[in-house]
Tab-separated table of C-alpha atoms (C1' of nucleotides) in Angstrom:
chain	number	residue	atom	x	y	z
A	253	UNK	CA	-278.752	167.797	-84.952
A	254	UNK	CA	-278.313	164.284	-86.403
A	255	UNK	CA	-275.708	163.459	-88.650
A	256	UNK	CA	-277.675	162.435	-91.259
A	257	UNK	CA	-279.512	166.253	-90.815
A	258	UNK	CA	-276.134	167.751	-90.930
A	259	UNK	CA	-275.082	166.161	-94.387
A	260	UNK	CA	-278.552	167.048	-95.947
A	261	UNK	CA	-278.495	170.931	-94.478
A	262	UNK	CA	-274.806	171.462	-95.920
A	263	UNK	CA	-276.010	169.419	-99.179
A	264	UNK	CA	-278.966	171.563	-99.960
A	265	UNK	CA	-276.661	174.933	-98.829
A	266	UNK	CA	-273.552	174.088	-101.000
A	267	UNK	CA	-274.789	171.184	-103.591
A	268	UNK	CA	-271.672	169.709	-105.837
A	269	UNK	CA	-268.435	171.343	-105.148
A	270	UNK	CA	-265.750	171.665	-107.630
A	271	UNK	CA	-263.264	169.886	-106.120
A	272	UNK	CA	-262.067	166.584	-107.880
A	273	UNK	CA	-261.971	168.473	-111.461
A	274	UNK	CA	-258.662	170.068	-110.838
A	275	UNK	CA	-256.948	166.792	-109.300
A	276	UNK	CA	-258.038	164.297	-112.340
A	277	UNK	CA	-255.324	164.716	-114.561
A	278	UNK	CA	-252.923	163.007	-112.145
A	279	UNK	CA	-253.375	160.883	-108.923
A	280	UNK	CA	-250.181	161.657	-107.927
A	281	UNK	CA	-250.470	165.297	-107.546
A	282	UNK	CA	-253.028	164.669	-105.088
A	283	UNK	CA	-250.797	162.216	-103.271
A	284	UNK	CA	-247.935	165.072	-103.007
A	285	UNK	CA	-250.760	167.677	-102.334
A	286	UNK	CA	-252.024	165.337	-99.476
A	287	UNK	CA	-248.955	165.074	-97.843
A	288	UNK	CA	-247.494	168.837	-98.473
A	289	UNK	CA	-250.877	170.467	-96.847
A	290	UNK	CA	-250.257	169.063	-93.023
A	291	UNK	CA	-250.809	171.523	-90.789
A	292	UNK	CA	-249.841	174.361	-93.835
A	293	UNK	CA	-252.605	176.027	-96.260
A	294	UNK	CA	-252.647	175.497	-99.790
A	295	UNK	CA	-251.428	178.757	-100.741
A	296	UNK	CA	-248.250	177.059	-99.723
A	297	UNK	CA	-248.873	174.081	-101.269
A	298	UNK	CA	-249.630	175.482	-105.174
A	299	UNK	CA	-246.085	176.783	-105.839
A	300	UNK	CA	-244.157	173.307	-104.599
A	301	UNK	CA	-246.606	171.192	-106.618
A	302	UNK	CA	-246.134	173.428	-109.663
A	303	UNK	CA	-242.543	172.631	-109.695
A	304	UNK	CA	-242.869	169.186	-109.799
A	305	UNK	CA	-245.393	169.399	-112.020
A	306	UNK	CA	-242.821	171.931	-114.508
A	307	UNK	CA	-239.870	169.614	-113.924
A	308	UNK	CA	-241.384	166.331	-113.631
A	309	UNK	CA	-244.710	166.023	-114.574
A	310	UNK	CA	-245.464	164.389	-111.321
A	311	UNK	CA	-243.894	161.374	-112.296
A	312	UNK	CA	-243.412	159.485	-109.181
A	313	UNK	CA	-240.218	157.634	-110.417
A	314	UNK	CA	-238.530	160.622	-111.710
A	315	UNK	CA	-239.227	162.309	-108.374
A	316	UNK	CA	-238.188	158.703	-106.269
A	317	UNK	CA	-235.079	159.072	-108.100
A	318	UNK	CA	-234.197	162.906	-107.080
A	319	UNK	CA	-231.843	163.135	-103.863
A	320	UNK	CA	-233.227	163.894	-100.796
A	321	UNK	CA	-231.875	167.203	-100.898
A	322	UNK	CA	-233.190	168.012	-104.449
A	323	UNK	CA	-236.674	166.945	-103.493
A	324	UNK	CA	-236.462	168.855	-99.919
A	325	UNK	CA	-235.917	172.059	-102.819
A	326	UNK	CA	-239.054	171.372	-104.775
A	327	UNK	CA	-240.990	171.377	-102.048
A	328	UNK	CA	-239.576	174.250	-99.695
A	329	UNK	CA	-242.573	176.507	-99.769
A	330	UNK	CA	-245.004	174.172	-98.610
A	331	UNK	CA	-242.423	174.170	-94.832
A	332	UNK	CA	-241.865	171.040	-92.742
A	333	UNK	CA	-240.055	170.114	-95.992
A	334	UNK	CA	-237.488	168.035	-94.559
A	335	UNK	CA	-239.984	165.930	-92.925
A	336	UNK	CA	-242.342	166.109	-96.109
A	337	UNK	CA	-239.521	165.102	-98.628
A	338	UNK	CA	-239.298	161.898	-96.066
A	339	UNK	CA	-242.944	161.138	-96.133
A	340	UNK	CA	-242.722	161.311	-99.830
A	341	UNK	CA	-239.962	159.268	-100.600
A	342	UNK	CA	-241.603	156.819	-97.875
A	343	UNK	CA	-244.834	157.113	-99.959
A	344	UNK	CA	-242.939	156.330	-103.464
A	345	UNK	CA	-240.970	153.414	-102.100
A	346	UNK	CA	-243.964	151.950	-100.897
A	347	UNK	CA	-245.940	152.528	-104.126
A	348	UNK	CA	-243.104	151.365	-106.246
A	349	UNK	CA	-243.688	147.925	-104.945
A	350	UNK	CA	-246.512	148.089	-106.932
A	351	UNK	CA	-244.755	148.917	-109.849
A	352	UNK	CA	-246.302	152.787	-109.385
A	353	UNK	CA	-249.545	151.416	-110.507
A	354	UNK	CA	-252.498	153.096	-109.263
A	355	UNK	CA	-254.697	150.386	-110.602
A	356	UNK	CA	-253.377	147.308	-108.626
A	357	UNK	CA	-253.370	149.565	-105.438
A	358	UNK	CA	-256.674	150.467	-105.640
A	359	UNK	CA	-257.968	146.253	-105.988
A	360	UNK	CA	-256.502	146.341	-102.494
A	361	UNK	CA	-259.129	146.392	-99.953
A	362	UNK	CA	-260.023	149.256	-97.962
A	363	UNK	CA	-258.363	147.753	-94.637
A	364	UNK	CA	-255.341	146.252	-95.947
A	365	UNK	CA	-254.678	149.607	-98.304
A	366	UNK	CA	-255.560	151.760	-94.988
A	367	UNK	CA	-252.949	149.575	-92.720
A	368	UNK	CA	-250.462	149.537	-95.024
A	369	UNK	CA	-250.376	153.662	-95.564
A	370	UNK	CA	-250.508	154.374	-91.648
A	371	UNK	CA	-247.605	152.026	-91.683
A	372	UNK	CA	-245.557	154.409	-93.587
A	373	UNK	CA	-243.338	157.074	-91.487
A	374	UNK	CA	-245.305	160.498	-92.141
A	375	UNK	CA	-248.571	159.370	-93.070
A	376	UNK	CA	-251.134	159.486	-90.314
A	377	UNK	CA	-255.039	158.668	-89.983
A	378	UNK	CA	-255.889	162.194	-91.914
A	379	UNK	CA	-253.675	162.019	-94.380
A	380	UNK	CA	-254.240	158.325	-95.489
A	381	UNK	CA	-258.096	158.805	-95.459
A	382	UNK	CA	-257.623	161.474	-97.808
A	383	UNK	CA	-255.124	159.744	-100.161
A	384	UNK	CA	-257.917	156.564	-100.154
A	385	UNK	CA	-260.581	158.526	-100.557
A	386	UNK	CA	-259.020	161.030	-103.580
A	387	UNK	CA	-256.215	158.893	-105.188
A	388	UNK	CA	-256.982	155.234	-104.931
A	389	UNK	CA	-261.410	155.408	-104.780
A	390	UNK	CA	-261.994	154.105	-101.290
A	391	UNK	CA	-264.105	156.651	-99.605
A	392	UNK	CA	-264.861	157.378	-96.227
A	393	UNK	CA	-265.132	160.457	-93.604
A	394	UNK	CA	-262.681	161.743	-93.118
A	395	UNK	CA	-262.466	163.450	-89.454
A	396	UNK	CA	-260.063	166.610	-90.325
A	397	UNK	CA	-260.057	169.638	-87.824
A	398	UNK	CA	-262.908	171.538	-90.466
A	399	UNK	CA	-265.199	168.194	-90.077
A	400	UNK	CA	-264.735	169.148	-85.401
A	401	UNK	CA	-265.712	172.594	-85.779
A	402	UNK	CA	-268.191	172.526	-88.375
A	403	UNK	CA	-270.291	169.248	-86.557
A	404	UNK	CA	-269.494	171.372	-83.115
A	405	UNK	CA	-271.416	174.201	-84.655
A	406	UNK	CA	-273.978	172.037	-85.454
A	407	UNK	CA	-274.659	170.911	-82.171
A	408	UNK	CA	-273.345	167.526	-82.338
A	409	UNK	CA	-269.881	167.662	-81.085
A	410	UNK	CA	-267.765	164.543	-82.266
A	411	UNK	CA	-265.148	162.092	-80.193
A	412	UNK	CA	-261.909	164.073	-80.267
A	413	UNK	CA	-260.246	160.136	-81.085
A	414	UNK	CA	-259.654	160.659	-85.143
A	415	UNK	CA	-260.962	156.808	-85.368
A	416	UNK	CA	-263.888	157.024	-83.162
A	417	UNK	CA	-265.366	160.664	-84.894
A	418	UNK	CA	-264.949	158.538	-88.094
A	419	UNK	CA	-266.510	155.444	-87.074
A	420	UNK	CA	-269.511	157.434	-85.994
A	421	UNK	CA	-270.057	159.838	-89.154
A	422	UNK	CA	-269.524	156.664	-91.470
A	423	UNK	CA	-272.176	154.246	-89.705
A	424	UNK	CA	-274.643	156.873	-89.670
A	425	UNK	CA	-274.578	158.019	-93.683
A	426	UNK	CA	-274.557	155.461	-96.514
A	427	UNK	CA	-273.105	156.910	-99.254
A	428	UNK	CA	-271.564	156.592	-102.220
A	429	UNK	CA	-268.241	157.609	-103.243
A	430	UNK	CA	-268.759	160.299	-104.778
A	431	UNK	CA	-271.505	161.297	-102.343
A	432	UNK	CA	-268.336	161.040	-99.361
A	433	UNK	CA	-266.158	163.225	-101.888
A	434	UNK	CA	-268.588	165.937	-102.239
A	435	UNK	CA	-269.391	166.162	-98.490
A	436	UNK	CA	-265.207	166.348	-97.620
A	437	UNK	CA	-265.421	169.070	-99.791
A	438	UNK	CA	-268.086	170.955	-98.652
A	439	UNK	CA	-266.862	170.870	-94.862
A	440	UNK	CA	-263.438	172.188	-96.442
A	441	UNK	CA	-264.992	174.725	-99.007
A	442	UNK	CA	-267.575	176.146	-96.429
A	443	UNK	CA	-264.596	175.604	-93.452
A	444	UNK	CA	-262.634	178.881	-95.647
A	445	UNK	CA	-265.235	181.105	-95.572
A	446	UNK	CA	-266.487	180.428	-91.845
A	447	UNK	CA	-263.733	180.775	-90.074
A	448	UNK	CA	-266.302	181.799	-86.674
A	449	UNK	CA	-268.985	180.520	-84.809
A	450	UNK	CA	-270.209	183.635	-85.909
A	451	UNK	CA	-269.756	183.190	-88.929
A	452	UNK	CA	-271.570	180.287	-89.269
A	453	UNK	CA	-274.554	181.456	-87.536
A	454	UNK	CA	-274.952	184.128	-89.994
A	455	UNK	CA	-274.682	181.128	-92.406
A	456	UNK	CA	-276.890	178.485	-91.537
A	457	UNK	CA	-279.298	179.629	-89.402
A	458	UNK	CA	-279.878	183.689	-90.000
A	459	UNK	CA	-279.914	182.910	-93.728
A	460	UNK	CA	-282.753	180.443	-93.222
A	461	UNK	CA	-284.446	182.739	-90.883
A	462	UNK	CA	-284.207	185.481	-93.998
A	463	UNK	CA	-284.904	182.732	-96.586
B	181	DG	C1'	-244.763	190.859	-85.520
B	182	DA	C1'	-247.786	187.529	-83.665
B	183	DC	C1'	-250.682	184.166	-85.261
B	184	DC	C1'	-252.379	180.689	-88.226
B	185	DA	C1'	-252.712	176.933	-91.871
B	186	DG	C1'	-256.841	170.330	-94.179
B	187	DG	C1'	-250.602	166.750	-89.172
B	188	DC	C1'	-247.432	163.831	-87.588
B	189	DA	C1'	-243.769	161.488	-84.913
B	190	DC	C1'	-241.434	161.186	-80.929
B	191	DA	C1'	-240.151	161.847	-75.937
B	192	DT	C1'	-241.659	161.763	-71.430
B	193	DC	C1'	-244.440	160.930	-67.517
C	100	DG	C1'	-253.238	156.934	-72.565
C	101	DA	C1'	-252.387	161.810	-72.040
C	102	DT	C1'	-249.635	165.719	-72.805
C	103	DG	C1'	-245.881	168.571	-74.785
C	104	DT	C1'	-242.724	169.784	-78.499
C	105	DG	C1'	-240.262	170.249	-82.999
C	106	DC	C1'	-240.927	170.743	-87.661
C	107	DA	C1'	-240.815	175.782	-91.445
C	108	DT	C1'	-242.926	178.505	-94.985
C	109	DG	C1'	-245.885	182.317	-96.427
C	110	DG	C1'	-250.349	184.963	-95.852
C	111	DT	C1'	-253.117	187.967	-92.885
DNA sequence: GACCAGGCACATC
DNA sequence: GATGTGCATGGT
């Protein structure tokens, strides 16, 4: 199936997902929640970014300004924390050179903004295409293990080089930003409920069959 | 109690 | 460039 089919099949299956709602009242919880979710599920995540949320309100200079050792605490049931609390503080420093303003990161263009994230220690191709794409409103694919499966399913298997499986799926949609939100989060939202090739059969195709 | 979860960096060959 | 390993918690 082309690429193109596979957006439209999941679009007309799942429609809008309630995804972005939850994240708008701060950009920086999603920055935190981007980089506490490597390889860990988000039951994990919830209780670390509720405490910085209770004691700091995700305020990223409060939090710069916590030892390493205090931060590693915040964050403990999300695991990997010592490395996390590192990719964090990496994150903050680097933000702080723009004075913490999510405005005059986002004027950045999409390259330079990518370049300078995969620079930092702790943030690779996944997790910066997902702090572009839901923090600072440059979208894209982005190529995260759901995105393998789900297009293997579909019978159009993509490179297993992160850059190359994103370079495809982006030149063959054009859409907008919000369209490229909404189809991250259907891969995601339909990638916890099919956790099986089985699974998705009885999806996609035996429910059309029915249908 | 094994196995997994929306990765990543680093060592080694 | 490819492959292997450590990182760590909590749910199933």
């Amino acid at each position: 199936m082309q690429i193109s089919a596979i957006y439209d099949v999941m679009y007309q299956k799942m429609g809008e997902q309630p995804w972005l709602e939850e994240w708008q009242e701060s950009p920086w919880e999603v920055i935190y929640g981007g980089i506490l979710v490597q390889n860990t599920s988000w039951v994990n995540v919830a209780p670390s970014l509720m405490n910085l949320k209770k004691n700091f309100n995700f305020d990223p200079q409060q939090i710069l300004e916590l030892s390493t050792e205090a931060l590693q605490k915040q964050i403990r049931p999300s695991g990997f924390y010592t490395r996390k609390a590192q990719t964090i503080q990496n994150v903050l420093m680097w933000a702080q050179q723009y004075q913490f303003s999510i405005e005059k990161i986002q004027k950045l263009t999409s390259t330079q903004l990518r370049s300078e994230l995969l620079a930092l220690v702790g943030i690779g191709p996944e997790t910066a295409d997902y702090l572009m794409m839901y923090a600072f409103g440059h979208a894209g694919f982005i190529a995260d293990k759901y995105s393998q499966r789900i297009f293997e399913w579909f019978g159009h298997p993509l490179p297993i080089k992160y850059e190359q499986a994103k370079n495809e799926v982006e030149e063959a949609l054009d859409l907008t930003d919000a369209e490229w939100q909404n189809f991250h989060a259907m891969i995601v939202n339909s990638g916890k409920e099919i956790k099986s090739k089985e699974d998705f059969v009885n999806e996609y195709i035996n429910s059309r069959n029915r249908g």
